[in-house]
Short mmCIF file of C-alpha atoms in Angstrom, two decimals:
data_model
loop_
_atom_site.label_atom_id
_atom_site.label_comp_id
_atom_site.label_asym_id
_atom_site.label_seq_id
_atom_site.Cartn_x
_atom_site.Cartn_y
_atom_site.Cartn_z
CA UNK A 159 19.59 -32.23 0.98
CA UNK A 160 17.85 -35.69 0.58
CA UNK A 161 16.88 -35.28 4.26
CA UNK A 162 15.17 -31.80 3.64
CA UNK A 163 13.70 -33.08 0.05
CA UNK A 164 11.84 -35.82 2.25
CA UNK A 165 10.26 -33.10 4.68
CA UNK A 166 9.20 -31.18 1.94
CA UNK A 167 5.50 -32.15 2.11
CA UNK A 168 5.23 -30.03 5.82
CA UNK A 169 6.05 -26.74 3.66
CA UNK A 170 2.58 -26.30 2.70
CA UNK A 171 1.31 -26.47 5.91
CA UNK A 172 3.53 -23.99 7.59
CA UNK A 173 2.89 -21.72 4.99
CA UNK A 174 -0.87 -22.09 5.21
CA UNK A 175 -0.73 -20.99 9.04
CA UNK A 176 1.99 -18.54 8.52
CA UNK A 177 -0.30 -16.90 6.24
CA UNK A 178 -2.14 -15.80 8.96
CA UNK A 179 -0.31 -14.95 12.18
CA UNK A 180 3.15 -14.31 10.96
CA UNK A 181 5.19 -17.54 12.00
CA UNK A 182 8.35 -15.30 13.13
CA UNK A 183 8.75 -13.21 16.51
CA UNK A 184 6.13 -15.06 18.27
CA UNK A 185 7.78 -14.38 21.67
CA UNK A 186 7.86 -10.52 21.28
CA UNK A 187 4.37 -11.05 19.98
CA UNK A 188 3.36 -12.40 22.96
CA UNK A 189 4.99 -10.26 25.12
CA UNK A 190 3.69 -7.25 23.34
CA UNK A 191 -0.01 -8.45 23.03
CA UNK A 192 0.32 -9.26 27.00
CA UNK A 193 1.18 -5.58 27.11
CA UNK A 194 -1.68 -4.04 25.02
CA UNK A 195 -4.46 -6.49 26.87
CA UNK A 196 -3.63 -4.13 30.16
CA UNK A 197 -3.62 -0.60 27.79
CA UNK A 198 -5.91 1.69 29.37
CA UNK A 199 -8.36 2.67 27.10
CA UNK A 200 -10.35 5.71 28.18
CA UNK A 201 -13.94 5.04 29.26
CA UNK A 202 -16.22 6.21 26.23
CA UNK A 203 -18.27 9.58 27.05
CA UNK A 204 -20.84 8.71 24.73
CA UNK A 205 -23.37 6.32 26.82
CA UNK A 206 -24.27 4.56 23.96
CA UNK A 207 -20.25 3.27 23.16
CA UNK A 208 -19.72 2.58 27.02
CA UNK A 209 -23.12 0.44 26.92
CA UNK A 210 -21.84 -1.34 23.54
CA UNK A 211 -18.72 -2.22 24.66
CA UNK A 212 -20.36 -3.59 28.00
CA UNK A 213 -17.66 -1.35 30.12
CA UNK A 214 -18.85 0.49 33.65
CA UNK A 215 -19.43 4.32 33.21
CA UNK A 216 -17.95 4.93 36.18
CA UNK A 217 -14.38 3.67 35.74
CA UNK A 218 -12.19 6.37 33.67
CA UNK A 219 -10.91 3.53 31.62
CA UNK A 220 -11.00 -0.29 30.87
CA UNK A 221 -8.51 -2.33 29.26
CA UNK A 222 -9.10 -4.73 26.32
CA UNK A 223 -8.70 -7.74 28.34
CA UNK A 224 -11.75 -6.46 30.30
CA UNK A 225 -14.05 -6.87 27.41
CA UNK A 226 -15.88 -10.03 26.98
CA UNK A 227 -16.29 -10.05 23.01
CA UNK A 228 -14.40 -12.99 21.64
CA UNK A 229 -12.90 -10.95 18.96
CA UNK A 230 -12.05 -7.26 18.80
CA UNK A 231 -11.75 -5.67 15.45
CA UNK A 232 -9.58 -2.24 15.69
CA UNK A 233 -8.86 0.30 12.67
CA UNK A 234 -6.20 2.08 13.67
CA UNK A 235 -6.03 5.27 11.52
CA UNK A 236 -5.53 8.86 11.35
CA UNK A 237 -8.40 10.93 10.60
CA UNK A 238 -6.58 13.27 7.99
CA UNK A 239 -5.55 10.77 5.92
CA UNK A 240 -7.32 10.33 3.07
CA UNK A 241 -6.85 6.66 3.03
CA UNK A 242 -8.23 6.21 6.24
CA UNK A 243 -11.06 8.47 4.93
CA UNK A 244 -11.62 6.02 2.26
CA UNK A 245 -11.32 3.01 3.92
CA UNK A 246 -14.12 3.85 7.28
CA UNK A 247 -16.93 3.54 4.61
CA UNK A 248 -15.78 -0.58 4.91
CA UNK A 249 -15.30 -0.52 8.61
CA UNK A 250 -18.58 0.57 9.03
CA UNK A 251 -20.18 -1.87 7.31
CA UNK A 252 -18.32 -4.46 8.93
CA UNK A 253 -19.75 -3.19 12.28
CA UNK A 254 -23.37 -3.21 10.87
CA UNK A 255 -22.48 -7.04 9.21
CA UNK A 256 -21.88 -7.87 12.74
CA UNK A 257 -25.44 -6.60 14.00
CA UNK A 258 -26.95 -8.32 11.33
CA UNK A 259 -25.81 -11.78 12.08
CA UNK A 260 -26.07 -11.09 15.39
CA UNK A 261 -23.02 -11.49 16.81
CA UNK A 262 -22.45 -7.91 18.40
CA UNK A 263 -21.83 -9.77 21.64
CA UNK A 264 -18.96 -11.46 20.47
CA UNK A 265 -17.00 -9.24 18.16
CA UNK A 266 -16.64 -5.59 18.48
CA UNK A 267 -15.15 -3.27 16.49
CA UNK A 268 -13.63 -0.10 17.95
CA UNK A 269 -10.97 2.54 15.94
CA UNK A 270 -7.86 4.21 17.53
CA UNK A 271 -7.67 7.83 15.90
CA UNK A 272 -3.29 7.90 16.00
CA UNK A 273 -2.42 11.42 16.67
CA UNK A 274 -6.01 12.35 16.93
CA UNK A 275 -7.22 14.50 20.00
CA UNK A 276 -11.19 13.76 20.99
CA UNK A 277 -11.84 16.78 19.43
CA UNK A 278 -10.78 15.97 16.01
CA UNK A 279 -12.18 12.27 16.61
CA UNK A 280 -15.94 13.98 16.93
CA UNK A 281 -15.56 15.62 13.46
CA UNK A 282 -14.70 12.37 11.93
CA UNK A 283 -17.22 10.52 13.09
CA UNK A 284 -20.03 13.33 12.66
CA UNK A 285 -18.48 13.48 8.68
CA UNK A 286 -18.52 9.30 8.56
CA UNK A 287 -21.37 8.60 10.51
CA UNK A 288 -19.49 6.06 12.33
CA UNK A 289 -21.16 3.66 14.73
CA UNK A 290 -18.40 2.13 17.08
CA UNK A 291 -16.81 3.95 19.49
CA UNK A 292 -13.21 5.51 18.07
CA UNK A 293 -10.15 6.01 21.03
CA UNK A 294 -8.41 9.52 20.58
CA UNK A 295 -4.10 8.58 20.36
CA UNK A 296 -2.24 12.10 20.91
CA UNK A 297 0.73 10.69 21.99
CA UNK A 298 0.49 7.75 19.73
CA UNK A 299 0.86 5.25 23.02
CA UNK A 300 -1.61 3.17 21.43
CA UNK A 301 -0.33 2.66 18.08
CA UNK A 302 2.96 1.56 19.40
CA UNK A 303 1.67 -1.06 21.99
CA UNK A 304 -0.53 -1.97 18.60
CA UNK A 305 2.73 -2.52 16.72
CA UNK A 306 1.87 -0.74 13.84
CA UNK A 307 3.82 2.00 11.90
CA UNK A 308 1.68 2.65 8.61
CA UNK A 309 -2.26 3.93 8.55
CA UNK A 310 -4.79 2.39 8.03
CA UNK A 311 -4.56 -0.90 9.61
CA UNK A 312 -7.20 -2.89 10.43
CA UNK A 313 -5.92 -5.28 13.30
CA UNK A 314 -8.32 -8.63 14.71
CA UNK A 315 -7.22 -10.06 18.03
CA UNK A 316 -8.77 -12.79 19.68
CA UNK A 317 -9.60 -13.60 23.39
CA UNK A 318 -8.71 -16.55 24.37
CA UNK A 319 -7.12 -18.53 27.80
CA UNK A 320 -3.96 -17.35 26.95
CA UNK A 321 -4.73 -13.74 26.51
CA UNK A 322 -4.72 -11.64 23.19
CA UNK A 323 -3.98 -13.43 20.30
CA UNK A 324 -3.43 -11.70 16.77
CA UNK A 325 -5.80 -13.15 13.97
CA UNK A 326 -4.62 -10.40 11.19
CA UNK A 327 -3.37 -7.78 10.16
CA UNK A 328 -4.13 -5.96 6.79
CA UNK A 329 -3.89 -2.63 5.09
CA UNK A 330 -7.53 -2.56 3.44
CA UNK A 331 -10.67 -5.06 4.92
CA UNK A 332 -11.98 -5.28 1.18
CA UNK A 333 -15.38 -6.16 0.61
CA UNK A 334 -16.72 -6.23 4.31
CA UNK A 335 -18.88 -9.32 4.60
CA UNK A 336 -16.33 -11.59 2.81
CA UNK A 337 -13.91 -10.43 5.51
CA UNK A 338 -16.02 -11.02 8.22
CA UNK A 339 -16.63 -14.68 6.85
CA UNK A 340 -13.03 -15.71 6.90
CA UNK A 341 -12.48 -14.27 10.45
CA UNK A 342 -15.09 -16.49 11.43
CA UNK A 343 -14.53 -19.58 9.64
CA UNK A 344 -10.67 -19.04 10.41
CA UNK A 345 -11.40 -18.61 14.58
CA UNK A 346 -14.47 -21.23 14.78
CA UNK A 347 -17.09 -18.84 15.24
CA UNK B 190 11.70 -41.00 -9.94
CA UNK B 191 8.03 -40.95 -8.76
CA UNK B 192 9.31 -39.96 -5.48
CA UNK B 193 11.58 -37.30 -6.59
CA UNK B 194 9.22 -35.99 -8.92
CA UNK B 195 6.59 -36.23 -5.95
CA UNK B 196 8.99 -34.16 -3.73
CA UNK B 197 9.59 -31.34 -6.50
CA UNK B 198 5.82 -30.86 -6.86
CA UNK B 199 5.99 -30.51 -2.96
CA UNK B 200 8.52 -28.12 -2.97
CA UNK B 201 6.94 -25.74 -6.05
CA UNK B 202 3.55 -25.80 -4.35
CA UNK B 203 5.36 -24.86 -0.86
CA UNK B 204 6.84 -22.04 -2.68
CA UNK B 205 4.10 -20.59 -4.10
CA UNK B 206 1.63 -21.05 -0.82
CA UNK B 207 4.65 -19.14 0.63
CA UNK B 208 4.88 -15.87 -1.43
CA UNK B 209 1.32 -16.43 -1.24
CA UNK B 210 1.34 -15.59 2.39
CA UNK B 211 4.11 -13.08 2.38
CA UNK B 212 2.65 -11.21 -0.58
CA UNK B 213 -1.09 -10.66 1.46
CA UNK B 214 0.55 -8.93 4.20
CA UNK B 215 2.11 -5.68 1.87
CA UNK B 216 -0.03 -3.01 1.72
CA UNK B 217 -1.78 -2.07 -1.43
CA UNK B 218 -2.40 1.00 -3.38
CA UNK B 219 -5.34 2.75 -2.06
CA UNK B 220 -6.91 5.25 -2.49
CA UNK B 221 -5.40 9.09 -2.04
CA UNK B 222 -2.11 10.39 -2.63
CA UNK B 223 0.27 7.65 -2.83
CA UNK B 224 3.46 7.24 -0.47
CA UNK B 225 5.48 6.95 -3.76
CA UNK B 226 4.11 10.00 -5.27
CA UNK B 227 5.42 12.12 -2.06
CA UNK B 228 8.56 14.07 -2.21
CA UNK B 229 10.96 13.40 0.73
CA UNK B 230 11.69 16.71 1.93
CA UNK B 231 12.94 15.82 5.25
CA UNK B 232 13.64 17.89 8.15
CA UNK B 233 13.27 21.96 7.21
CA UNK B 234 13.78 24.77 8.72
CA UNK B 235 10.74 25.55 11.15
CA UNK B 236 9.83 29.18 9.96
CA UNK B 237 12.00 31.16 7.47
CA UNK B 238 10.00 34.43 6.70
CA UNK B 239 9.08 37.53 8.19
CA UNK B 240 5.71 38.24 8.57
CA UNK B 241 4.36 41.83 7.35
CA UNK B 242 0.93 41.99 9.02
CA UNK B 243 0.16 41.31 12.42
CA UNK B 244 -3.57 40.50 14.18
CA UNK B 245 -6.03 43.31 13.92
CA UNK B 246 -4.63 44.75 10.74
CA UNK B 247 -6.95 44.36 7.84
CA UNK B 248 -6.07 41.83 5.78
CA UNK B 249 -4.65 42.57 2.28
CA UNK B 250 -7.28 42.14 -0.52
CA UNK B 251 -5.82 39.58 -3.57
CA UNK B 252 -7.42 37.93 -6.54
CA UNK B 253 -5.78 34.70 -7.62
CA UNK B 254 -6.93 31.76 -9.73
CA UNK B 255 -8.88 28.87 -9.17
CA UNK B 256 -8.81 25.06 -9.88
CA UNK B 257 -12.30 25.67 -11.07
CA UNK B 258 -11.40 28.09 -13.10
CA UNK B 259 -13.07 31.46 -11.87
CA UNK B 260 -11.02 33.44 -10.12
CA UNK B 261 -11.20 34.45 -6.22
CA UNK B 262 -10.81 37.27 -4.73
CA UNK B 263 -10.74 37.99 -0.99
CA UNK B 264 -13.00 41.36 -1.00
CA UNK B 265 -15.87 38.84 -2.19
CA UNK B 266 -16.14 37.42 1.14
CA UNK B 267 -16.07 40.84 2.99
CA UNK B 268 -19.21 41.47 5.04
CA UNK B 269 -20.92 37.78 4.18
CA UNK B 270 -17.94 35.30 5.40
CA UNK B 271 -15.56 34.70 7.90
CA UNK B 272 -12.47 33.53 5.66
CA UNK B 273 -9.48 31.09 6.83
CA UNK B 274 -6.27 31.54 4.63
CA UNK B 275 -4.84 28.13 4.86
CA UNK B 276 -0.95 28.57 2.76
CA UNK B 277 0.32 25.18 2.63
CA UNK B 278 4.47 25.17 1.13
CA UNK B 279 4.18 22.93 -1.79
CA UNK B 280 2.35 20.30 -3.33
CA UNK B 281 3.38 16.60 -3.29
CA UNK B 282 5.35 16.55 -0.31
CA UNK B 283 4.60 15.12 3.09
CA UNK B 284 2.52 16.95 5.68
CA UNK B 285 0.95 19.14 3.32
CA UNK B 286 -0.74 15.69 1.66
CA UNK B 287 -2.50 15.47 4.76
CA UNK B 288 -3.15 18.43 6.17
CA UNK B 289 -5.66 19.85 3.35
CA UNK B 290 -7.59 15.96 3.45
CA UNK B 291 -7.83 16.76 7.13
CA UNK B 292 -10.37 19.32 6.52
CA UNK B 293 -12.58 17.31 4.91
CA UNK B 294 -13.69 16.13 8.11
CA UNK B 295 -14.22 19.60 9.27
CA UNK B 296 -16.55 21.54 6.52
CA UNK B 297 -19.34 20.74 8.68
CA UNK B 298 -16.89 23.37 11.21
CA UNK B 299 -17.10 25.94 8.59
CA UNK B 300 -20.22 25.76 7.92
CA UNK B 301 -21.83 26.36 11.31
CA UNK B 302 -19.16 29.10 12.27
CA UNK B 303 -20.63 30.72 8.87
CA UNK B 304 -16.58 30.18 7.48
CA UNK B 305 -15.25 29.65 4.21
CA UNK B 306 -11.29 27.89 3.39
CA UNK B 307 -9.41 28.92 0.99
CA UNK B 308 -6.36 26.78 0.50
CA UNK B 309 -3.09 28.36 -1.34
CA UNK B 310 -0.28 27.34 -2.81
CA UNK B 311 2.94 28.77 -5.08
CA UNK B 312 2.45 26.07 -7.30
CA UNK B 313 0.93 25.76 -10.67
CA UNK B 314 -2.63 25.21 -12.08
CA UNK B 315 -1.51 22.24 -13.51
CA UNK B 316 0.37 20.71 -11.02
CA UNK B 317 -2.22 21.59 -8.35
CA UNK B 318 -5.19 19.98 -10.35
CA UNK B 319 -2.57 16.53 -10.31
CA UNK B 320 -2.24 17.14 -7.02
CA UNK B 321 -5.63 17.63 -5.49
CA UNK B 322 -7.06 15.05 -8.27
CA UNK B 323 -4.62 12.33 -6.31
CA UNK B 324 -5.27 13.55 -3.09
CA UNK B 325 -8.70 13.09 -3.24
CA UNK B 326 -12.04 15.37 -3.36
CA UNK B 327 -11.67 19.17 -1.29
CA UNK B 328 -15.06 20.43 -0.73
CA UNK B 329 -12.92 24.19 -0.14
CA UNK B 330 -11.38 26.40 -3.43
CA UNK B 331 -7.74 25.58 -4.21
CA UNK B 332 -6.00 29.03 -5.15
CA UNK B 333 -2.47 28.92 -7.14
CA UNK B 334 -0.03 31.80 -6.27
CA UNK B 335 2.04 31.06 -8.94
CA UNK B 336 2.10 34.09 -10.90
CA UNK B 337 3.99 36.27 -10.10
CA UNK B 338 5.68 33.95 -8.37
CA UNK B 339 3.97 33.82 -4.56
CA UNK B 340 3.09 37.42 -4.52
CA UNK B 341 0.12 37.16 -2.11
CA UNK B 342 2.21 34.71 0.57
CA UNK B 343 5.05 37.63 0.51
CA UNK B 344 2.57 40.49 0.98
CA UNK B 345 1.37 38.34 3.95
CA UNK B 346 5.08 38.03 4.62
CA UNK B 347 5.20 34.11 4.59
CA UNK B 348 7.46 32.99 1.45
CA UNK B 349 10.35 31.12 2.67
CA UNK B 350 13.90 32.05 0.73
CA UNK B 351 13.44 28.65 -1.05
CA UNK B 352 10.26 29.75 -3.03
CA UNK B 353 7.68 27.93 -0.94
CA UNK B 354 5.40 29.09 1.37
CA UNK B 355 4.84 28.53 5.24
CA UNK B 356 2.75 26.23 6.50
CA UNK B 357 0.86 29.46 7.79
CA UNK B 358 -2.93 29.85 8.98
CA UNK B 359 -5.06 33.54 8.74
CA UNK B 360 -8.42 33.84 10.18
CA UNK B 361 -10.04 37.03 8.49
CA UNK B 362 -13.54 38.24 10.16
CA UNK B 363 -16.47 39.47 7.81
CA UNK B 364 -14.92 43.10 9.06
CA UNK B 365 -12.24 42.14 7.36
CA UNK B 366 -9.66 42.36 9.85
CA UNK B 367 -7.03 39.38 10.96
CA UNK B 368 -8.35 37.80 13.95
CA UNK B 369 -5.45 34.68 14.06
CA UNK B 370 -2.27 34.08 12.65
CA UNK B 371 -0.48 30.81 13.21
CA UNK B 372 2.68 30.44 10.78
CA UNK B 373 3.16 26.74 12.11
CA UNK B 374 6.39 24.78 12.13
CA UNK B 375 6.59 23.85 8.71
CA UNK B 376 7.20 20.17 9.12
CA UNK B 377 4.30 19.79 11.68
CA UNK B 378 0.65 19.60 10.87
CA UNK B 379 -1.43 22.21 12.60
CA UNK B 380 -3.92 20.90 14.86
CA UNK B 381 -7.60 21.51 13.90
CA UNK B 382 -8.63 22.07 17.45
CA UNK B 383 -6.93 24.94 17.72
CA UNK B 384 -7.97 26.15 14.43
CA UNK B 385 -12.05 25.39 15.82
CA UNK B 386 -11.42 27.33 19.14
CA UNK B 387 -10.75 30.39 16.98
CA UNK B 388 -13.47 29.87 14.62
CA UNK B 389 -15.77 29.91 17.97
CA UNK B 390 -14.09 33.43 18.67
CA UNK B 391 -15.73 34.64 15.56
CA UNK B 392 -19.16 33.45 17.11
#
């Protein structure tokens, strides 16, 4: 007990870097995010997604690890829930906070549509006006190399040497630029 | 005693940074129709009814109320609209919560396939207006067939023996006539593609 009462002072610190990327299940995390770096995605049809996510037209699909942005913002959602309806009006200004300061290079934001078909993906983002390019997930392959059960979740990886590494994971982004600041100040960008 | 009461201090503050951090990761209410609000029916029967029309027959005319208040009746639309029928089984429980928020990102659909929705349910005004108020704003009339007690989803032959409805879809042309029927599994969502490729039909 005296022992443990003497390491207390490291508490805080774990805690602070638990808070966030989840301390426990590192391995599988790992394992999984090695997985989801080699997903095919399918090549966007829209020029102007293909172009923004710097990936060749030609190819019928790229994987995230392909991309060269530093960090990759992804809303997973489903477009008929009304949460997710809610919560795009946030994701989209997080994409246009990241023209503004310039950094579309570096960070891009894409949105998986679980259980969506392409179809039904093009009605959302006509209704949304939504500026990044949105993945259709029919089979919901996607969502389960994503790890996620619950919509919407808004999940930030990072590229790094080592491959995909998870930044966060939340529910709601909040207020948009405020987000985007502690993503930044928490990676070094 | 400094030390120890050093050490405590350490502990409390480790503590609290700790829910801190497990606390940020649980969702949050949002917006919509909560997950705790949503009645667990769990796995039903897919389809238990009979239908009593069939595609090509004209579609039998009904006047029910309105969450606005003004009553709607079918014959209104004949000759102006094509009408889809969507009969959803009750409110507050799972699919149904997201089915009728799924078309709000296909009015635009409607609109150019010169289409109105009318969404219907057996349940009261009341608990319809809680219901739809939770769920979020429907840009498409919400009709309750409550009284007597889901008399237009059994003339369409589509009340289950439990008092609810299908999950059941009509497409009506301006003629009048049923053009699609598609009584759906009840504990699936139907898929709006589908739906669209018949609204082009009507073109």
């Amino acid at each position: 007990m005296r022992r443990f009462l003497e390491i207390a002072w490291l508490l805080p610190i774990l805690a602070c870097g638990c808070a966030y990327v989840g301390g426990s299940n590192d391995a599988n995390r790992r394992v999984a995010l090695a997985e989801l770096a080699i997903l095919p995605f399918e090549t966007p049809g829209a020029k102007q997604h293909a172009d923004y996510l710097q990936v060749s037209a030609t190819e019928p699909t790229f994987a995230l690890a392909d991309l060269d942005a530093k960090l990759l913002f992804i809303q997973v959602f489903d477009s008929c829930c009304p949460h997710c309806q809610r919560a795009i009006s946030s994701i989209n200004q997080l994409y246009s906070q990241i023209e503004t300061r310039g950094l579309q290079e570096r960070a891009k934001v894409i949105g998986v549509g679980v259980g969506n078909t392409a179809f039904v993906l093009d009605l959302f983002r006509d209704r949304y006006a939504v500026p990044f390019p949105l993945f259709p997930d029919a089979s919901m392959a996607k969502r389960d190399a994503l790890g996620v059960r619950g919509v919407p979740r808004m999940i930030v990886l990072r590229q790094s040497d080592r491959g995909l590494e998870l930044v966060k994971i939340c529910r709601s982004i909040g207020n948009s630029a405020s987000f985007l600041d502690d993503i930044l100040e928490h990676v070094g960008m | 005693m400094d030390r120890n009461w050093l050490v405590n201090g350490c502990l409390v503050v480790s503590l609290m940074l700790i829910g801190v951090s497990c606390t940020s990761t649980r969702p949050k209410p949002a917006a919509g129709v909560r997950s705790d609000f949503i009645y667990q029916v769990g796995m039903l029967k897919p389809v238990d009814s009979q239908l009593n029309v069939k595609q090509g027959d004209p579609a039998p005319d009904f006047s029910l109320p309105t969450l606005s208040g003004s009553p709607i009746s079918l014959r209104d639309y004949r000759g102006r609209k094509h009408v889809v029928l969507s009969f959803v089984p009750a409110a507050w429980t799972p699919v149904c919560s997201d089915q009728w928020p799924g078309y709000n990102i296909a009015e635009s659909l409607f609109r150019k396939h010169d289409a109105v929705l009318l969404g219907i349910t057996v349940d009261n005004i009341p608990t319809l207006h809680s219901w739809t108020k939770e769920m979020g704003k429907l840009w498409f009339p919400v009709l309750s067939d409550f009284h007597p007690h889901g008399d237009v989803a059994r003339t369409y032959g589509v009340l289950r023996s439990d008092g609810t409805s299908e999950r059941a879809l009509f497409v009506i042309g301006k003629d009048g006539l049923i053009r699609y029927i598609d009584v759906h599994d009840i504990n699936k969502r139907p898929d709006l593609e589908t739906l669209g490729r018949e609204l082009e039909k009507l073109d």
